[in-house]
């Protein structure tokens, strides 16, 4: 019994830190600070380090964007027909290079349904990618003509910051996606 308490005294703090991490979806109290719009792209190094879609971006999408089929986790029923991969608990979908390419093909160079004058992802140009505007929460200050979003909690014409159901993604996660786009939005 004594060793259990000893192990618990080491493990408990690790669990508490993990629970308070950026990926935690607590809708009542965001764990990370919202950015100031517009984003100052001149102050961000978008060239290094290199970002992998498979090992860095996809986990952010699965943890934050594919929370359910009504978010962006269903290939057939996702909001705005935007599929960003299966939720983490989905054990039936094969997550491989083919799926990664399907997701990239569905967002790269594809016009946003909400703001058709801008691409969801404009390869090499995160500043003009609707996905980044939504993740940063800057979509309503970007001067876009948007189709009103009926499920918007804020009532804003260009919709809500994404992910909608949880706290703002941490800057580190947003910058991973930002750098991936800046580096050409590749299936790597």
Short mmCIF file of C-alpha atoms in Angstrom, two decimals:
data_model
loop_
_atom_site.label_atom_id
_atom_site.label_comp_id
_atom_site.label_asym_id
_atom_site.label_seq_id
_atom_site.Cartn_x
_atom_site.Cartn_y
_atom_site.Cartn_z
CA UNK A 1 0.00 0.00 0.00
CA UNK A 2 2.88 2.32 0.78
CA UNK A 3 4.30 1.95 -2.76
CA UNK A 4 0.87 2.84 -4.21
CA UNK A 5 0.91 6.15 -2.32
CA UNK A 6 4.47 6.70 -3.42
CA UNK A 7 3.64 6.06 -7.09
CA UNK A 8 0.47 8.17 -6.80
CA UNK A 9 2.46 11.12 -5.43
CA UNK A 10 4.53 11.04 -8.65
CA UNK A 11 1.69 10.25 -11.09
CA UNK A 12 -0.98 12.63 -9.73
CA UNK A 13 0.88 15.85 -10.61
CA UNK A 14 1.51 14.52 -14.13
CA UNK A 15 -2.20 13.79 -14.55
CA UNK A 16 -3.13 17.26 -13.32
CA UNK A 17 -0.71 18.92 -15.73
CA UNK A 18 -2.02 16.82 -18.62
CA UNK A 19 -5.62 17.70 -17.76
CA UNK A 20 -4.77 21.40 -17.89
CA UNK A 21 -3.01 21.10 -21.26
CA UNK A 22 -3.96 22.98 -24.42
CA UNK A 23 -5.86 20.06 -25.85
CA UNK A 24 -8.33 20.02 -22.97
CA UNK A 25 -11.81 20.97 -24.16
CA UNK A 26 -13.30 22.95 -21.31
CA UNK A 27 -15.96 25.21 -22.80
CA UNK A 28 -16.39 27.24 -19.63
CA UNK A 29 -12.81 28.39 -19.13
CA UNK A 30 -10.32 28.53 -22.00
CA UNK A 31 -6.85 27.40 -20.99
CA UNK A 32 -5.09 29.44 -23.66
CA UNK A 33 -5.11 33.10 -24.50
CA UNK A 34 -7.09 34.33 -27.53
CA UNK A 35 -4.97 36.15 -30.09
CA UNK A 36 -5.36 39.79 -30.99
CA UNK A 37 -6.70 40.32 -34.50
CA UNK A 38 -5.28 40.79 -37.02
CA UNK A 39 -2.41 38.38 -36.45
CA UNK A 40 1.04 39.97 -36.77
CA UNK A 41 2.53 37.60 -39.33
CA UNK A 42 5.75 39.61 -39.50
CA UNK A 43 6.55 38.50 -35.94
CA UNK A 44 6.11 34.75 -36.61
CA UNK A 45 8.84 32.54 -38.10
CA UNK A 46 6.86 30.33 -40.48
CA UNK A 47 9.85 28.55 -42.02
CA UNK A 48 11.25 26.61 -39.06
CA UNK A 49 10.93 24.10 -37.75
CA UNK A 50 9.43 21.98 -40.51
CA UNK A 51 5.93 20.74 -39.74
CA UNK A 52 4.58 17.27 -40.51
CA UNK A 53 0.90 16.94 -41.37
CA UNK A 54 0.79 13.34 -40.16
CA UNK A 55 2.55 13.68 -36.81
CA UNK A 56 1.76 17.28 -35.82
CA UNK A 57 -1.20 18.82 -37.67
CA UNK A 58 -3.46 15.77 -37.89
CA UNK A 59 -3.35 15.17 -34.11
CA UNK A 60 -4.44 18.80 -33.55
CA UNK A 61 -7.34 18.32 -35.96
CA UNK A 62 -8.40 15.00 -34.42
CA UNK A 63 -8.23 16.34 -30.87
CA UNK A 64 -9.85 19.72 -31.55
CA UNK A 65 -11.84 19.74 -34.80
CA UNK A 66 -13.13 16.20 -35.28
CA UNK A 67 -14.84 16.03 -31.89
CA UNK A 68 -18.04 14.66 -33.42
CA UNK A 69 -19.81 14.16 -36.71
CA UNK A 70 -21.52 17.54 -36.32
CA UNK A 71 -18.16 19.25 -35.95
CA UNK A 72 -15.66 18.20 -38.62
CA UNK A 73 -15.17 14.53 -37.76
CA UNK A 74 -17.42 12.84 -40.34
CA UNK A 75 -16.55 12.40 -43.99
CA UNK A 76 -20.27 12.73 -44.87
CA UNK A 77 -21.97 14.82 -42.14
CA UNK A 78 -19.43 17.45 -41.04
CA UNK A 79 -20.36 21.08 -40.53
CA UNK A 80 -19.89 23.18 -43.70
CA UNK A 81 -18.95 19.91 -45.44
CA UNK A 82 -15.48 20.39 -43.94
CA UNK A 83 -13.91 17.09 -42.90
CA UNK A 84 -10.77 17.36 -40.78
CA UNK A 85 -10.44 13.72 -39.78
CA UNK A 86 -12.01 11.27 -37.37
CA UNK A 87 -12.23 12.04 -33.68
CA UNK A 88 -9.60 10.38 -31.50
CA UNK A 89 -12.04 7.80 -30.16
CA UNK A 90 -12.90 6.56 -33.69
CA UNK A 91 -11.22 3.19 -34.02
CA UNK A 92 -13.01 2.15 -37.21
CA UNK A 93 -11.59 4.71 -39.65
CA UNK A 94 -8.24 3.81 -41.18
CA UNK A 95 -5.90 6.72 -40.48
CA UNK A 96 -3.21 6.55 -43.16
CA UNK A 97 -1.58 8.53 -45.97
CA UNK A 98 -4.71 8.09 -48.13
CA UNK A 99 -6.91 9.69 -45.46
CA UNK A 100 -4.39 12.49 -44.97
CA UNK A 101 -4.48 13.23 -48.71
CA UNK A 102 -8.30 13.17 -48.72
CA UNK A 103 -8.37 15.76 -45.92
CA UNK A 104 -5.76 17.95 -47.59
CA UNK A 105 -7.57 17.72 -50.96
CA UNK A 106 -10.77 18.80 -49.20
CA UNK A 107 -9.23 21.97 -47.75
CA UNK A 108 -6.26 23.01 -49.87
CA UNK A 109 -7.23 25.43 -52.63
CA UNK A 110 -10.94 24.88 -51.86
CA UNK A 111 -13.21 27.90 -51.44
CA UNK A 112 -14.82 28.33 -48.05
CA UNK A 113 -18.57 27.77 -48.04
CA UNK A 114 -18.90 30.55 -45.47
CA UNK A 115 -16.70 33.10 -47.30
CA UNK A 116 -16.41 31.94 -50.93
CA UNK A 117 -13.90 34.66 -51.89
CA UNK A 118 -11.22 32.98 -49.73
CA UNK A 119 -9.78 29.46 -49.74
CA UNK A 120 -10.03 27.25 -46.68
CA UNK A 121 -6.29 26.72 -47.01
CA UNK A 122 -4.25 28.82 -49.41
CA UNK A 123 -0.98 26.86 -49.60
CA UNK A 124 2.00 29.02 -48.58
CA UNK A 125 -0.34 31.79 -47.37
CA UNK A 126 -1.82 31.18 -43.90
CA UNK A 127 -2.72 34.86 -43.56
CA UNK A 128 -5.25 34.42 -46.38
CA UNK A 129 -6.55 30.99 -45.34
CA UNK A 130 -10.06 30.88 -43.86
CA UNK A 131 -9.10 27.92 -41.66
CA UNK A 132 -6.49 30.07 -39.87
CA UNK A 133 -8.86 33.01 -39.59
CA UNK A 134 -11.40 30.71 -37.89
CA UNK A 135 -8.81 29.08 -35.62
CA UNK A 136 -7.51 32.51 -34.59
CA UNK A 137 -11.03 33.91 -34.21
CA UNK A 138 -10.29 36.70 -36.70
CA UNK A 139 -12.82 35.76 -39.41
CA UNK A 140 -15.30 38.49 -38.47
CA UNK A 141 -12.69 41.26 -38.59
CA UNK A 142 -11.14 40.27 -41.94
CA UNK A 143 -13.56 42.23 -44.15
CA UNK A 144 -15.03 39.11 -45.74
CA UNK A 145 -18.47 38.71 -47.27
CA UNK A 146 -19.91 35.72 -45.44
CA UNK A 147 -22.99 33.58 -45.69
CA UNK A 148 -24.77 33.91 -42.33
CA UNK A 149 -24.09 30.93 -40.08
CA UNK A 150 -27.32 29.65 -38.49
CA UNK A 151 -25.50 27.61 -35.80
CA UNK A 152 -23.24 30.47 -34.76
CA UNK A 153 -23.35 30.92 -30.98
CA UNK A 154 -22.19 34.52 -31.30
CA UNK A 155 -24.58 35.41 -34.12
CA UNK A 156 -21.65 36.81 -36.09
CA UNK A 157 -22.08 36.59 -39.85
CA UNK A 158 -18.79 34.73 -40.46
CA UNK A 159 -19.49 32.36 -37.58
CA UNK A 160 -17.60 31.54 -34.43
CA UNK A 161 -13.96 30.89 -33.66
CA UNK A 162 -13.01 27.25 -34.05
CA UNK A 163 -13.13 24.97 -32.31
CA UNK A 164 -16.54 26.25 -31.33
CA UNK A 165 -17.23 23.84 -28.48
CA UNK A 166 -14.03 24.27 -26.50
CA UNK A 167 -11.55 26.85 -25.43
CA UNK A 168 -9.32 28.60 -27.93
CA UNK A 169 -6.49 26.42 -29.21
CA UNK A 170 -3.14 27.31 -27.72
CA UNK A 171 -0.81 29.45 -29.77
CA UNK A 172 1.53 26.48 -30.20
CA UNK A 173 -1.22 24.43 -31.88
CA UNK A 174 -2.38 27.30 -34.06
CA UNK A 175 1.21 28.05 -35.07
CA UNK A 176 1.75 24.39 -36.06
CA UNK A 177 -1.15 24.65 -38.51
CA UNK A 178 -0.02 28.13 -39.59
CA UNK A 179 3.53 26.87 -40.34
CA UNK A 180 2.19 23.78 -42.13
CA UNK A 181 0.16 26.05 -44.44
CA UNK A 182 3.11 28.45 -44.91
CA UNK A 183 5.33 25.50 -45.80
CA UNK A 184 2.98 24.52 -48.65
CA UNK A 185 0.23 22.44 -46.93
CA UNK A 186 1.92 19.18 -47.88
CA UNK A 187 0.98 15.57 -47.10
CA UNK A 188 4.15 14.89 -45.12
#
